[in-house]
Short mmCIF file of C-alpha atoms in Angstrom, two decimals:
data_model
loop_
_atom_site.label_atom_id
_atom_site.label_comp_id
_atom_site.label_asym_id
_atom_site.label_seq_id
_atom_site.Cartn_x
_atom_site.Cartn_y
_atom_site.Cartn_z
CA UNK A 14 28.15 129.93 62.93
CA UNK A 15 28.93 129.09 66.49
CA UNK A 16 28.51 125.73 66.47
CA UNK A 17 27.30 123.03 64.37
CA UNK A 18 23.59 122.79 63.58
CA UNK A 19 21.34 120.50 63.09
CA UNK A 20 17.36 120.22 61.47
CA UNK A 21 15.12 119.36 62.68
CA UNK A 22 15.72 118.36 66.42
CA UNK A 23 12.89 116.48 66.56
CA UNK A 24 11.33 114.23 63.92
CA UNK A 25 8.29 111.74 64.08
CA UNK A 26 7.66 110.15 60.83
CA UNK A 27 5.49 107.16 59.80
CA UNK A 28 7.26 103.78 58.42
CA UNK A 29 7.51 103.84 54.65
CA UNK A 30 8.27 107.90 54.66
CA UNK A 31 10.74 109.38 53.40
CA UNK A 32 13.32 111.89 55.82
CA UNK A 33 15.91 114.49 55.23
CA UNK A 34 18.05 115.41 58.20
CA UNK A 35 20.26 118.87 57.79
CA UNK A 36 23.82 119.43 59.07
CA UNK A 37 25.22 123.32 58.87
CA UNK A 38 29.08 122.60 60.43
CA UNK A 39 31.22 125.30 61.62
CA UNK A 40 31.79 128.19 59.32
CA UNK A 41 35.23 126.54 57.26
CA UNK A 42 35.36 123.51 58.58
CA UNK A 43 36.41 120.86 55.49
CA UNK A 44 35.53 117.93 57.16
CA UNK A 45 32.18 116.55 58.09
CA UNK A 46 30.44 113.22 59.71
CA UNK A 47 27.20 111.28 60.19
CA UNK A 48 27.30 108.97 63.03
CA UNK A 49 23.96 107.50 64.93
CA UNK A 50 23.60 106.96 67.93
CA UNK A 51 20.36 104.42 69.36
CA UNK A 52 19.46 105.05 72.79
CA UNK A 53 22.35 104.07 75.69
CA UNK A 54 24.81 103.25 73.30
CA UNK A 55 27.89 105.34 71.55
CA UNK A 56 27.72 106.67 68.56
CA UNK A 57 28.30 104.56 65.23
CA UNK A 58 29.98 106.16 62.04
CA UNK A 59 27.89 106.38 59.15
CA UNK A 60 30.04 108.78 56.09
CA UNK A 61 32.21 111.08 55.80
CA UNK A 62 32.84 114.24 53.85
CA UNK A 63 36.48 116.15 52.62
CA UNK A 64 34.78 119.28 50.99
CA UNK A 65 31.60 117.89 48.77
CA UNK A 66 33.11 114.62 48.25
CA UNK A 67 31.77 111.25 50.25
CA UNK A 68 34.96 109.94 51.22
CA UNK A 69 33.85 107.38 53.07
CA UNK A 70 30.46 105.69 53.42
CA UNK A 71 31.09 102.51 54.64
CA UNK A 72 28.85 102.94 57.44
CA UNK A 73 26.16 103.53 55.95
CA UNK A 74 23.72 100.30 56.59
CA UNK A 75 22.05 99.59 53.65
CA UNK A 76 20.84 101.51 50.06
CA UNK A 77 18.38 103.43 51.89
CA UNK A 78 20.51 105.75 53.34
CA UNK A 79 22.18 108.33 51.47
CA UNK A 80 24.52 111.53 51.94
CA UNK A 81 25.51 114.92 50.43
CA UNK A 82 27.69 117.69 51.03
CA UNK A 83 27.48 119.23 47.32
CA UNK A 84 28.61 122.72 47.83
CA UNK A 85 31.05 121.65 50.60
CA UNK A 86 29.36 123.09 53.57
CA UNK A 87 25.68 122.23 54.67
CA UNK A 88 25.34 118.58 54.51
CA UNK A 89 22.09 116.30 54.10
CA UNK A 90 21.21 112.37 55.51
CA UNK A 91 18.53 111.13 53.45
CA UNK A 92 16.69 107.66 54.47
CA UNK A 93 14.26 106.65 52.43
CA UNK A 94 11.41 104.57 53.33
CA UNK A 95 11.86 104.48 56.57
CA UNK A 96 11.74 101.52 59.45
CA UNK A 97 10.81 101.46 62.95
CA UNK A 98 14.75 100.00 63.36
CA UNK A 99 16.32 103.45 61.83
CA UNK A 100 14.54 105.63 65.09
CA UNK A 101 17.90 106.90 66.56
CA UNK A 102 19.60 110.01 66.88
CA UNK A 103 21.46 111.25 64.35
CA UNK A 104 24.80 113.44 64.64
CA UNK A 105 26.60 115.70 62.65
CA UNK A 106 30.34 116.41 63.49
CA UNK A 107 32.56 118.93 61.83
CA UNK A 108 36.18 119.07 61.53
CA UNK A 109 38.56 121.86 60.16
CA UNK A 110 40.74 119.80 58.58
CA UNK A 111 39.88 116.06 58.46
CA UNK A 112 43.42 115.18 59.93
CA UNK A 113 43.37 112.48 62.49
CA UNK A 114 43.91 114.93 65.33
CA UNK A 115 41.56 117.11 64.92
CA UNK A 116 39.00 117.50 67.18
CA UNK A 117 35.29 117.05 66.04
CA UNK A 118 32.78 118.83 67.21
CA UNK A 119 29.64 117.22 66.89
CA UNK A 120 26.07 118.94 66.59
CA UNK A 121 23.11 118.31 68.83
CA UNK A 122 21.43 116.11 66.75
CA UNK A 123 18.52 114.77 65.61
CA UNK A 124 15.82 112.61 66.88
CA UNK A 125 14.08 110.24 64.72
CA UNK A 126 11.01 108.59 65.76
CA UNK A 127 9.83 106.18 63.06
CA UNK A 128 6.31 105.18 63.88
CA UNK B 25 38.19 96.05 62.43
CA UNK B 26 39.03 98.18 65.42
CA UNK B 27 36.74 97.62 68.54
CA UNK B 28 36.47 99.77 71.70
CA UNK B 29 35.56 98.04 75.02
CA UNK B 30 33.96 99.77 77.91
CA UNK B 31 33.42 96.97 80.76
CA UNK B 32 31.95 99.60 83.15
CA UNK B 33 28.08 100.62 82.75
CA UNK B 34 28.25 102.42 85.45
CA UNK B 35 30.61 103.85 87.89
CA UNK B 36 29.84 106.34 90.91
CA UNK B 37 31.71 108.79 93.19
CA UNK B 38 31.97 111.23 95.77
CA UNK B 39 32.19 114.48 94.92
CA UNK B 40 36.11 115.57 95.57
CA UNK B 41 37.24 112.18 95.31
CA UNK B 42 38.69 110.56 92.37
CA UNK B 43 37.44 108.02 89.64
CA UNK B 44 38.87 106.02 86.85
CA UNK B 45 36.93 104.64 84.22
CA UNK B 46 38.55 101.96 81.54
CA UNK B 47 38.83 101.26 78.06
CA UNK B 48 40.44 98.52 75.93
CA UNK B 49 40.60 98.74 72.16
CA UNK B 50 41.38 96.37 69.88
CA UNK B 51 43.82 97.57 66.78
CA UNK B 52 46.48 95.96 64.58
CA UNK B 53 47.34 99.63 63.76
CA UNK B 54 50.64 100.86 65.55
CA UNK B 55 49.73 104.64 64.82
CA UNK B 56 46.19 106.18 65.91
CA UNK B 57 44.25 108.48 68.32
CA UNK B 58 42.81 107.85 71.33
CA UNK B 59 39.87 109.94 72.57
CA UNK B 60 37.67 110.51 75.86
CA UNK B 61 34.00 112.53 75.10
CA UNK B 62 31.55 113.19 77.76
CA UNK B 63 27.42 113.47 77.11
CA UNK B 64 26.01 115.30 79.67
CA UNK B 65 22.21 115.15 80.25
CA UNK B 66 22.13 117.82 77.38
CA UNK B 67 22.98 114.66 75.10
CA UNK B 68 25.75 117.08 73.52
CA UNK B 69 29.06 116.02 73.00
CA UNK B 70 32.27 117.42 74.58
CA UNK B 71 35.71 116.29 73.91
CA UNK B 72 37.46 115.66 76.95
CA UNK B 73 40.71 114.61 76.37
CA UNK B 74 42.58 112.95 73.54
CA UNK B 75 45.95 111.26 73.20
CA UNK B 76 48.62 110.32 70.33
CA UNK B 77 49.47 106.95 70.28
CA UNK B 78 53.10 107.81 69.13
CA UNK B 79 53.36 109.55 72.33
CA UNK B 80 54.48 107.75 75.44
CA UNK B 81 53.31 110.90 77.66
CA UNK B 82 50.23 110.79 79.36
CA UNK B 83 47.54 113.01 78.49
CA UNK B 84 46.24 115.88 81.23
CA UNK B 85 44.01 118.52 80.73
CA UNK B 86 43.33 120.15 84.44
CA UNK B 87 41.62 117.31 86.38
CA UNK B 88 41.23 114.78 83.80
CA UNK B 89 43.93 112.71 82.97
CA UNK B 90 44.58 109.53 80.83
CA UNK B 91 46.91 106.10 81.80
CA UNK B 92 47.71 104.96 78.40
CA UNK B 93 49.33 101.31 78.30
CA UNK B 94 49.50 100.97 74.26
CA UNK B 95 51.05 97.35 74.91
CA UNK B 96 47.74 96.32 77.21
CA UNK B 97 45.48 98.73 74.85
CA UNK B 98 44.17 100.04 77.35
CA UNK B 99 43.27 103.76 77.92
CA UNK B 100 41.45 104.96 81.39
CA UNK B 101 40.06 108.29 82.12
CA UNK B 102 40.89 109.48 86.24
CA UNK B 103 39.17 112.44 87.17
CA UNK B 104 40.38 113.85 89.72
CA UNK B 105 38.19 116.10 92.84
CA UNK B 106 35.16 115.32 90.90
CA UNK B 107 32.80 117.89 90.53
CA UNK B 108 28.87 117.66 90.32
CA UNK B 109 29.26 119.08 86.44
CA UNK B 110 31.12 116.05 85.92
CA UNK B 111 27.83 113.51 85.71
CA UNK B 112 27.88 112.37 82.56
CA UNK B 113 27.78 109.59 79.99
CA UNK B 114 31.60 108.80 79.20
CA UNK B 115 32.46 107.77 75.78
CA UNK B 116 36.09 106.07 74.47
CA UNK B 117 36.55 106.30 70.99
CA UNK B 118 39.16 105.39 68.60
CA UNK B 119 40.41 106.87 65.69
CA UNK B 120 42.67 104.95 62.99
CA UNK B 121 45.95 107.54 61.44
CA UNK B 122 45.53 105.84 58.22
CA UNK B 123 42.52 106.01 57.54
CA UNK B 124 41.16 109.06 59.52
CA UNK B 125 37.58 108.86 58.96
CA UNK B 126 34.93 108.21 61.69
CA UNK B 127 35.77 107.95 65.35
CA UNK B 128 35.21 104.27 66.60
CA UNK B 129 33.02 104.37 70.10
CA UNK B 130 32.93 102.37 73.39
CA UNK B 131 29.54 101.70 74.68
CA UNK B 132 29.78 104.56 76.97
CA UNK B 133 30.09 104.58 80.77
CA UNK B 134 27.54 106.33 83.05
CA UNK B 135 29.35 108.53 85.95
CA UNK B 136 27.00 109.56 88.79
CA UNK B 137 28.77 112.57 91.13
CA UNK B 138 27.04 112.03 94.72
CA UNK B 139 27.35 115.08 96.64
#
C-alpha cells in the first residue's frame, strides 16, 4: 500500500474488554513497531518486529499486552482486559530494513477510549 | 537508559522569521541516531530531519537544519523563514546503533506560526 494502515481509528471499549488493534505496514517493509502515545506527550516504544519474529518487547507494560506479526507483514496489538489507564493512541511504524537509519514511517493510529 | 529532554512546551514565531527549538539526550552510547518528527494537527507523523552521530556535519534539509553538539548532547531544530505549514507538535527522538529497536521520544514541543 501507500502508507501504513491502521484498524480501527477509533475504538471505545468498556474496562474488562478485550481489544485487537491492526497494523498493515508498507508493502516489503521487514521491520515493524508499536509505540503509544497518551495525550500531549511523545510516543513510547512498546515491541518490535524483524519479519514475524518479536525482537524486542521490552516495552510492553505488563502481561496484558501482547503482539504478532506471524506471516511477517500485517501485525496485531492485543490488550486484554482492558483499563481506563491503557486509553491512548496507539502507532504502528514500518521500516524497510530495521537498520538504525532507516526512517520509520509511522501509521495514523489508533484511538483507544477505555470506558 | 537513554532519555530525551525537551525543556520547551511551547515556542512561537513570526512567520518568515526563524526558530530554534532544543533537545538534550542522555546516552552512554558513542554511536546512535538522532531524529526531529513533526505532528501536525493531523496527529500524523513526519520525519523531519535526522542526523548520524558519527558525523560531525550538521544536518540540513531545505529550511530545517540541526546544531548538533554530541559533547553537550544536545541537538536543536532552527527553522528557518517559517511558514504557516510549519505549526506543529515537534518531537526529538533517539535511536541507540546497537540496539536499533524503538525510537526514544522527547516530550514534544508545540510551535505556533503567527502570521
Amino acid at each position: 500500500g501507500a502508507g501504513v494502515s491502521q484498524s480501527p481509528r477509533y475504538k471505545v471499549t468498556k474496562r474488562g474488554q478485550d481489544v485487537a488493534l491492526r497494523c498493515d505496514p508498507i508493502s516489503g517493509h521487514v521491520s515493524l513497531y508499536w509505540y503509544r502515545q497518551a495525550l500531549g506527550q511523545g510516543p513510547e516504544f512498546l515491541t518490535y518486529f524483524n519479519y514475524e519474529a518479536q525482537q524486542d518487547k521490552s516495552g510492553l507494560p505488563n502481561d496484558r499486552f501482547s503482539a504478532e506479526r506471524p506471516e511477517g507483514s500485517i501485525s496485531t496489538l492485543t490488550i486484554q482486559r482492558t483499563e481506563q489507564r491503557d486509553s491512548a493512541m496507539y502507532r504502528c511504524a514500518s521500516s524497510s530494513s530495521g537498520g538504525a537509519m532507516d526512517t520509520q514511517y509511522f501509521g495514523p493510529g489508533t484511538r483507544l477510549t477505555v470506558l | 537508559a537513554q532519555t530525551v529532554t525537551q525543556s520547551q512546551p511551547e515556542m512561537s514565531v513570526q512567520e518568515a522569521e526563524t526558530v530554534t527549538l532544543s533537545c538534550t539526550y542522555d546516552t552512554s552510547e558513542s554511536d546512535y541516531y538522532l531524529f526531529w518528527y513533526k505532528q501536525p494537527p493531523s496527529r500524523q507523523m513526519i520525519l523531519v530531519i535526522r542526523q548520524e552521530a558519527y558525523k560531525q556535519q550538521n544536518a540540513t534539509e531545505n529550511r530545517f537544519s540541526v546544531n548538533f553538539q554530541k559533547a553537550a548532547k544536545s541537538f536543536s531544530l532552527k527553522i528557518s523563514d517559517s511558514q504557516l505549514g510549519d505549526a506543529a507538535m515537534y518531537f526529538c527522538a533517539y535511536r541507540s546503533a546497537q540496539k536499533p529497536w524503538g525510537l526514544t521520544f522527547g516530550e514534544g514541543t508545540q510551535l505556533t506560526v503567527n502570521p
